[in-house]
Amino acid sequence: MHHSGKTSAWLLVLVAIISGAACFAIASLLLNVQQHKIEARTPIVRVAEVTDDTTDPAVWGQNWPQQYDDYLKTADMTQTTYGGSEAIPNAPTDEDPRDIVSKSKLETIPQLKRMWAGYAFAKDFREERGHAYMLTDQLYTERQKVGQPGTCINCHASTYTAMKELGDGDIMVGFEKLNMMPYMEAKEHLSHAVACIDCHDPDTMALRVTRPAFIEGIAAAKAAEGVDDYDVNAMATRQEMRTYVCAQCHVEYYFKGDKKRLTYPWSKGLTVDDAYAYYEETGFKDWTHAETGAPMLKAQHPEFELWSQGIHARSGVTCADCHMPYKRVGGTKVSDHHVRSPLLNVNRACGTCHKQGDAELVARAENIQTTHRHIVDSALDALVDLIDDIKAAKEAGATDEQLAEALQWQRKASFYVDYVEAENSSGFHASQYAARVLADSINYSRQGQNALKNLKLADAGDATGNDQGEADQTGG
């Protein structure tokens, strides 16, 4: 009986200890939850004054240090299988002080030199680096030796306050003045890459659009859909703004008229067919092809347009959802400002919706991109074949009038393949649509070659380099 009593006493002590530990753990958990709730409700403590004229992101970073620390990480250079950038050492010079650059795409994709013959991009075109480099990489590109207008700087710098100053408070007036300046003059008004002020209202931190070209472009696109007088800052939802702030720059564009006004060709819609129809209607060309004389179009980086044709756009997924996914910092939910490929942040970027595991999700994306790369190469090869055939026809004595149809097919085939090659998702934003665009490009190159077959040339060789005499004998 004595032994049984001692056992019961020890059991009571053990139960008391366990109960006490459990109560302490629960109390700690509740306290932690309460602290996080208070933290989440606590307004930002502003240690620095930020106004509508504060361009320097470091000043904003004093109030929002987590976002600013992430923003600085866009200087990281990490390569994915089909994107990102590899750091290449560069010997600094007075002309180019950079000690690190990215790899030249002209070396890895040699067909680009032929496609862009006679244009500045045939001199220098490199792997895309993060936002931290967007201004310096444009300042020191070899394309500057050709000469560029101030319009080019719209998507490579924080332009909002510069436009306000140039326009005496009117950003539209400042926008027009910036466009008309030579690039080297325009850059004197700018000092930072894209910054907080370009996307956020300093008083409320609400997302906003500050680029006039997008304000005008999205209004034109909405008008094509039957929505008149669209004001993006007044009418867009917050979820839409999580795409629109990115689409201020990640789009197809051109320089309109003598004033070089930055313009998005969206008045007919957002597809490649709409853009090409727009350029045909306006008679616009970027340059004359050095090898063939064709009136050419240079596609830029239509991420927004390609995304708009894909399943993620249809599902309501925005740019920020994948490239700036939410994360928890203490009790606060913040958008990750380390803007990068979702493939470098798979769990948060993709795992919110897709539960297959990181490795499987990367494999699925890269499978899409591998197929896309194969079709791009086929389309570029077909275009180079057409260029070679047009050159052969010119050397055989074909006149500009005789070549007009083939040159028009070259213009169209080139724009279509360039449209998806210049786009930075390697087809992922809308894989089936991108494949269709590339198939069209291959077909347009074929039709250009067919147009050459019917030419009657004085030279013994026909447009495709075959001996005409042999062809006649075979036909006889």
Short mmCIF file of C-alpha atoms in Angstrom, two decimals, residues 43-333:
data_model
loop_
_atom_site.label_atom_id
_atom_site.label_comp_id
_atom_site.label_asym_id
_atom_site.label_seq_id
_atom_site.Cartn_x
_atom_site.Cartn_y
_atom_site.Cartn_z
CA PRO A 43 0.61 51.37 -39.20
CA ILE A 44 3.99 51.99 -40.83
CA VAL A 45 6.25 54.04 -38.61
CA ARG A 46 7.57 56.69 -40.98
CA VAL A 47 11.10 57.60 -40.01
CA ALA A 48 11.70 59.52 -43.24
CA GLU A 49 9.48 61.95 -45.13
CA VAL A 50 8.41 60.54 -48.49
CA THR A 51 6.58 62.77 -50.93
CA ASP A 52 5.44 62.65 -54.53
CA ASP A 53 8.86 64.02 -55.47
CA THR A 54 11.01 61.44 -53.62
CA THR A 55 12.69 59.37 -56.31
CA ASP A 56 15.50 57.74 -54.32
CA PRO A 57 14.31 54.26 -53.23
CA ALA A 58 16.76 54.31 -50.31
CA VAL A 59 14.68 57.04 -48.67
CA TRP A 60 11.52 54.98 -49.08
CA GLY A 61 13.51 52.04 -47.71
CA GLN A 62 13.82 53.74 -44.33
CA ASN A 63 10.05 53.36 -43.94
CA TRP A 64 9.69 50.03 -45.72
CA PRO A 65 13.02 48.23 -45.05
CA GLN A 66 11.80 44.70 -45.87
CA GLN A 67 10.58 45.69 -49.32
CA TYR A 68 13.71 47.75 -49.96
CA ASP A 69 16.04 44.91 -48.95
CA ASP A 70 14.22 42.63 -51.40
CA TYR A 71 14.37 45.31 -54.11
CA LEU A 72 18.17 45.44 -53.77
CA LYS A 73 18.34 41.70 -54.46
CA THR A 74 17.33 42.31 -58.10
CA ALA A 75 21.08 42.82 -58.57
CA ASP A 76 21.49 39.03 -58.18
CA MET A 77 22.40 37.29 -61.43
CA THR A 78 21.01 33.77 -61.57
CA GLN A 79 20.44 31.78 -64.73
CA THR A 80 17.57 29.39 -65.32
CA THR A 81 17.58 26.91 -68.18
CA TYR A 82 15.97 29.37 -70.59
CA GLY A 83 16.21 32.73 -68.83
CA GLY A 84 18.01 34.84 -66.30
CA SER A 85 21.60 35.86 -66.88
CA GLU A 86 25.13 34.61 -66.41
CA ALA A 87 27.69 37.00 -64.94
CA ILE A 88 30.51 37.62 -67.44
CA PRO A 89 33.61 39.57 -66.31
CA ASN A 90 34.11 42.80 -68.25
CA ALA A 91 37.25 44.96 -68.28
CA PRO A 92 36.04 48.46 -67.30
CA THR A 93 36.85 51.33 -69.65
CA ASP A 94 35.97 55.01 -69.79
CA GLU A 95 33.23 54.13 -72.30
CA ASP A 96 31.91 51.19 -70.26
CA PRO A 97 32.76 51.15 -66.52
CA ARG A 98 30.88 47.91 -65.83
CA ASP A 99 33.00 45.07 -64.43
CA ILE A 100 30.25 42.49 -64.93
CA VAL A 101 27.94 42.10 -67.93
CA SER A 102 25.61 39.37 -69.20
CA LYS A 103 26.18 36.99 -72.08
CA SER A 104 25.56 38.13 -75.66
CA LYS A 105 22.52 36.50 -77.24
CA LEU A 106 23.93 37.33 -80.65
CA GLU A 107 26.54 34.64 -80.03
CA THR A 108 24.14 32.01 -78.67
CA ILE A 109 21.41 32.72 -81.26
CA PRO A 110 23.36 33.73 -84.41
CA GLN A 111 20.23 33.98 -86.60
CA LEU A 112 19.37 37.21 -84.78
CA LYS A 113 22.17 39.09 -86.54
CA ARG A 114 20.69 38.18 -89.89
CA MET A 115 17.13 38.98 -88.82
CA TRP A 116 18.19 42.43 -87.55
CA ALA A 117 20.81 43.25 -90.22
CA GLY A 118 21.20 47.02 -90.39
CA TYR A 119 19.55 47.66 -87.02
CA ALA A 120 21.14 48.60 -83.69
CA PHE A 121 20.16 45.29 -82.04
CA ALA A 122 22.46 43.47 -84.47
CA LYS A 123 25.36 45.21 -82.69
CA ASP A 124 24.51 44.37 -79.09
CA PHE A 125 21.79 42.23 -77.52
CA ARG A 126 22.40 40.45 -74.22
CA GLU A 127 20.69 38.26 -71.66
CA GLU A 128 18.27 40.21 -69.51
CA ARG A 129 19.45 41.20 -66.05
CA GLY A 130 17.39 42.32 -63.05
CA HIS A 131 15.79 45.71 -62.49
CA ALA A 132 18.89 46.93 -60.65
CA TYR A 133 20.75 47.01 -63.98
CA MET A 134 18.04 48.40 -66.24
CA LEU A 135 19.51 51.91 -66.47
CA THR A 136 23.24 51.13 -66.50
CA ASP A 137 22.87 48.34 -69.08
CA GLN A 138 21.13 50.74 -71.44
CA LEU A 139 23.58 53.55 -70.81
CA TYR A 140 26.52 51.40 -71.86
CA THR A 141 25.09 49.19 -74.59
CA GLU A 142 26.85 49.27 -77.95
CA ARG A 143 23.50 50.37 -79.40
CA GLN A 144 24.19 53.85 -78.02
CA LYS A 145 26.89 54.26 -80.67
CA VAL A 146 24.15 54.18 -83.29
CA GLY A 147 22.27 56.92 -81.46
CA GLN A 148 18.98 56.59 -79.58
CA PRO A 149 16.18 59.03 -78.69
CA GLY A 150 15.15 59.93 -75.16
CA THR A 151 12.08 57.76 -75.69
CA CYS A 152 14.24 54.70 -74.98
CA ILE A 153 14.73 55.75 -71.39
CA ASN A 154 11.02 55.54 -70.50
CA CYS A 155 11.27 51.89 -69.50
CA HIS A 156 14.81 51.95 -68.13
CA ALA A 157 14.62 54.54 -65.38
CA SER A 158 12.43 56.14 -62.74
CA THR A 159 10.87 58.81 -64.94
CA TYR A 160 7.88 60.08 -62.93
CA THR A 161 9.48 63.03 -61.14
CA ALA A 162 11.56 63.93 -64.20
CA MET A 163 8.40 64.17 -66.29
CA LYS A 164 6.72 66.27 -63.61
CA GLU A 165 9.65 68.67 -63.53
CA LEU A 166 9.94 68.92 -67.31
CA GLY A 167 6.20 69.51 -67.59
CA ASP A 168 5.89 71.93 -64.66
CA GLY A 169 3.66 69.43 -62.87
CA ASP A 170 2.03 67.94 -66.00
CA ILE A 171 3.49 64.49 -66.65
CA MET A 172 2.01 64.34 -70.16
CA VAL A 173 3.87 67.50 -71.16
CA GLY A 174 7.04 66.23 -69.50
CA PHE A 175 6.62 62.87 -71.24
CA GLU A 176 6.51 64.60 -74.63
CA LYS A 177 9.61 66.66 -73.85
CA LEU A 178 11.56 63.62 -72.62
CA ASN A 179 10.73 61.66 -75.78
CA MET A 180 12.04 64.37 -78.10
CA MET A 181 15.42 64.73 -76.37
CA PRO A 182 18.51 62.86 -77.58
CA TYR A 183 19.15 59.98 -75.16
CA MET A 184 22.29 61.49 -73.69
CA GLU A 185 20.39 64.67 -72.85
CA ALA A 186 17.42 62.77 -71.42
CA LYS A 187 19.61 60.75 -69.07
CA GLU A 188 20.78 63.92 -67.32
CA HIS A 189 17.26 64.25 -65.87
CA LEU A 190 17.32 60.74 -64.37
CA SER A 191 19.32 59.07 -61.64
CA HIS A 192 17.64 55.79 -60.66
CA ALA A 193 16.32 52.59 -62.16
CA VAL A 194 12.62 51.87 -61.67
CA ALA A 195 11.81 52.82 -58.09
CA CYS A 196 9.05 52.79 -55.48
CA ILE A 197 7.52 56.06 -56.70
CA ASP A 198 6.86 54.63 -60.17
CA CYS A 199 4.31 52.13 -58.81
CA HIS A 200 3.18 53.45 -55.40
CA ASP A 201 1.33 56.47 -54.08
CA PRO A 202 3.62 57.85 -51.32
CA ASP A 203 0.69 58.75 -49.04
CA THR A 204 -1.29 55.52 -49.17
CA MET A 205 1.17 53.07 -50.82
CA ALA A 206 -1.66 52.10 -53.17
CA LEU A 207 -0.56 50.84 -56.56
CA ARG A 208 -0.74 53.38 -59.37
CA VAL A 209 0.25 53.79 -63.01
CA THR A 210 2.62 56.69 -63.72
CA ARG A 211 3.74 55.96 -67.31
CA PRO A 212 1.77 58.07 -69.85
CA ALA A 213 2.29 55.54 -72.65
CA PHE A 214 0.48 52.85 -70.68
CA ILE A 215 -2.28 55.24 -69.59
CA GLU A 216 -2.92 55.99 -73.28
CA GLY A 217 -2.31 52.44 -74.47
CA ILE A 218 -4.66 50.65 -72.06
CA ALA A 219 -7.35 53.25 -72.80
CA ALA A 220 -7.00 52.42 -76.52
CA ALA A 221 -7.13 48.67 -75.80
CA LYS A 222 -10.24 49.07 -73.64
CA ALA A 223 -11.87 51.20 -76.35
CA ALA A 224 -11.31 48.31 -78.78
CA GLU A 225 -13.25 46.16 -76.29
CA GLY A 226 -16.08 48.70 -76.15
CA VAL A 227 -15.06 50.48 -72.94
CA ASP A 228 -14.78 54.20 -73.63
CA ASP A 229 -12.85 56.81 -71.63
CA TYR A 230 -11.00 54.24 -69.56
CA ASP A 231 -9.00 55.77 -66.71
CA VAL A 232 -6.68 53.08 -65.37
CA ASN A 233 -5.98 54.74 -62.03
CA ALA A 234 -9.67 55.31 -61.33
CA MET A 235 -11.23 52.20 -62.87
CA ALA A 236 -8.81 49.28 -62.50
CA THR A 237 -9.24 46.86 -59.61
CA ARG A 238 -6.41 46.28 -57.17
CA GLN A 239 -5.83 42.82 -58.66
CA GLU A 240 -5.63 44.30 -62.15
CA MET A 241 -3.14 46.87 -60.90
CA ARG A 242 -0.87 44.01 -59.79
CA THR A 243 -0.41 43.40 -63.51
CA TYR A 244 -0.77 46.92 -64.89
CA VAL A 245 2.13 48.39 -62.91
CA CYS A 246 4.39 45.82 -64.60
CA ALA A 247 2.76 46.35 -68.00
CA GLN A 248 3.89 49.96 -67.94
CA CYS A 249 7.13 48.64 -69.44
CA HIS A 250 6.89 44.94 -70.29
CA VAL A 251 5.08 45.50 -73.60
CA GLU A 252 5.47 45.95 -77.37
CA TYR A 253 5.86 49.59 -78.38
CA TYR A 254 7.14 51.95 -81.07
CA PHE A 255 8.22 55.57 -81.48
CA LYS A 256 5.44 57.49 -83.21
CA GLY A 257 6.20 60.30 -85.64
CA ASP A 258 8.92 62.93 -85.61
CA LYS A 259 8.30 63.60 -81.92
CA LYS A 260 9.24 59.97 -81.12
CA ARG A 261 6.20 59.57 -78.87
CA LEU A 262 6.30 56.25 -77.03
CA THR A 263 3.17 54.43 -78.22
CA TYR A 264 1.70 50.99 -77.55
CA PRO A 265 -0.02 49.63 -80.70
CA TRP A 266 -3.17 48.44 -78.95
CA SER A 267 -6.00 50.32 -80.64
CA LYS A 268 -7.05 47.12 -82.47
CA GLY A 269 -6.40 44.76 -79.55
CA LEU A 270 -3.58 42.97 -77.75
CA THR A 271 -2.69 40.13 -80.13
CA VAL A 272 0.28 39.96 -82.50
CA ASP A 273 -2.19 40.07 -85.40
CA ASP A 274 -3.69 43.27 -83.99
CA ALA A 275 -0.25 44.88 -83.63
CA TYR A 276 0.80 43.91 -87.16
CA ALA A 277 -2.49 45.21 -88.61
CA TYR A 278 -1.91 48.48 -86.73
CA TYR A 279 1.58 48.87 -88.19
CA GLU A 280 0.34 48.05 -91.68
CA GLU A 281 -2.41 50.66 -91.38
CA THR A 282 0.00 53.35 -90.20
CA GLY A 283 2.75 52.39 -92.65
CA PHE A 284 5.32 52.28 -89.86
CA LYS A 285 8.75 50.68 -90.15
CA ASP A 286 11.64 50.55 -87.66
CA TRP A 287 14.39 50.21 -90.25
CA THR A 288 15.31 48.98 -93.72
CA HIS A 289 16.89 45.53 -93.78
CA ALA A 290 20.54 45.84 -94.80
CA GLU A 291 20.63 42.64 -96.86
CA THR A 292 17.28 42.71 -98.62
CA GLY A 293 15.86 46.23 -98.38
CA ALA A 294 12.68 45.03 -96.66
CA PRO A 295 10.76 47.58 -94.49
CA MET A 296 11.18 45.96 -91.08
CA LEU A 297 9.51 45.91 -87.67
CA LYS A 298 11.41 45.25 -84.43
CA ALA A 299 9.31 43.61 -81.72
CA GLN A 300 10.24 44.57 -78.18
CA HIS A 301 9.27 42.62 -75.04
CA PRO A 302 5.50 41.90 -75.10
CA GLU A 303 5.21 40.00 -71.82
CA PHE A 304 1.89 41.67 -70.97
CA GLU A 305 0.39 40.91 -74.37
CA LEU A 306 1.51 37.27 -74.39
CA TRP A 307 0.35 36.77 -70.78
CA SER A 308 -3.06 38.21 -71.76
CA GLN A 309 -3.52 35.30 -74.18
CA GLY A 310 -2.66 32.59 -71.65
CA ILE A 311 -4.36 30.45 -69.04
CA HIS A 312 -2.95 32.39 -66.07
CA ALA A 313 -4.49 35.65 -67.27
CA ARG A 314 -7.77 33.85 -67.88
CA SER A 315 -7.62 32.51 -64.33
CA GLY A 316 -7.05 35.96 -62.83
CA VAL A 317 -3.39 35.37 -61.93
CA THR A 318 -1.33 38.56 -62.09
CA CYS A 319 2.34 39.32 -62.77
CA ALA A 320 2.94 40.00 -59.06
CA ASP A 321 1.32 36.72 -57.99
CA CYS A 322 4.15 34.80 -59.67
CA HIS A 323 7.07 37.24 -59.88
CA MET A 324 6.46 39.02 -56.53
CA PRO A 325 4.53 36.44 -54.48
CA TYR A 326 3.33 37.19 -50.98
CA LYS A 327 5.40 36.08 -48.00
CA ARG A 328 5.12 36.37 -44.24
CA VAL A 329 7.52 38.60 -42.32
CA GLY A 330 6.56 38.22 -38.66
CA GLY A 331 2.82 38.85 -38.57
CA THR A 332 2.81 40.90 -41.75
CA LYS A 333 2.08 39.70 -45.27
#
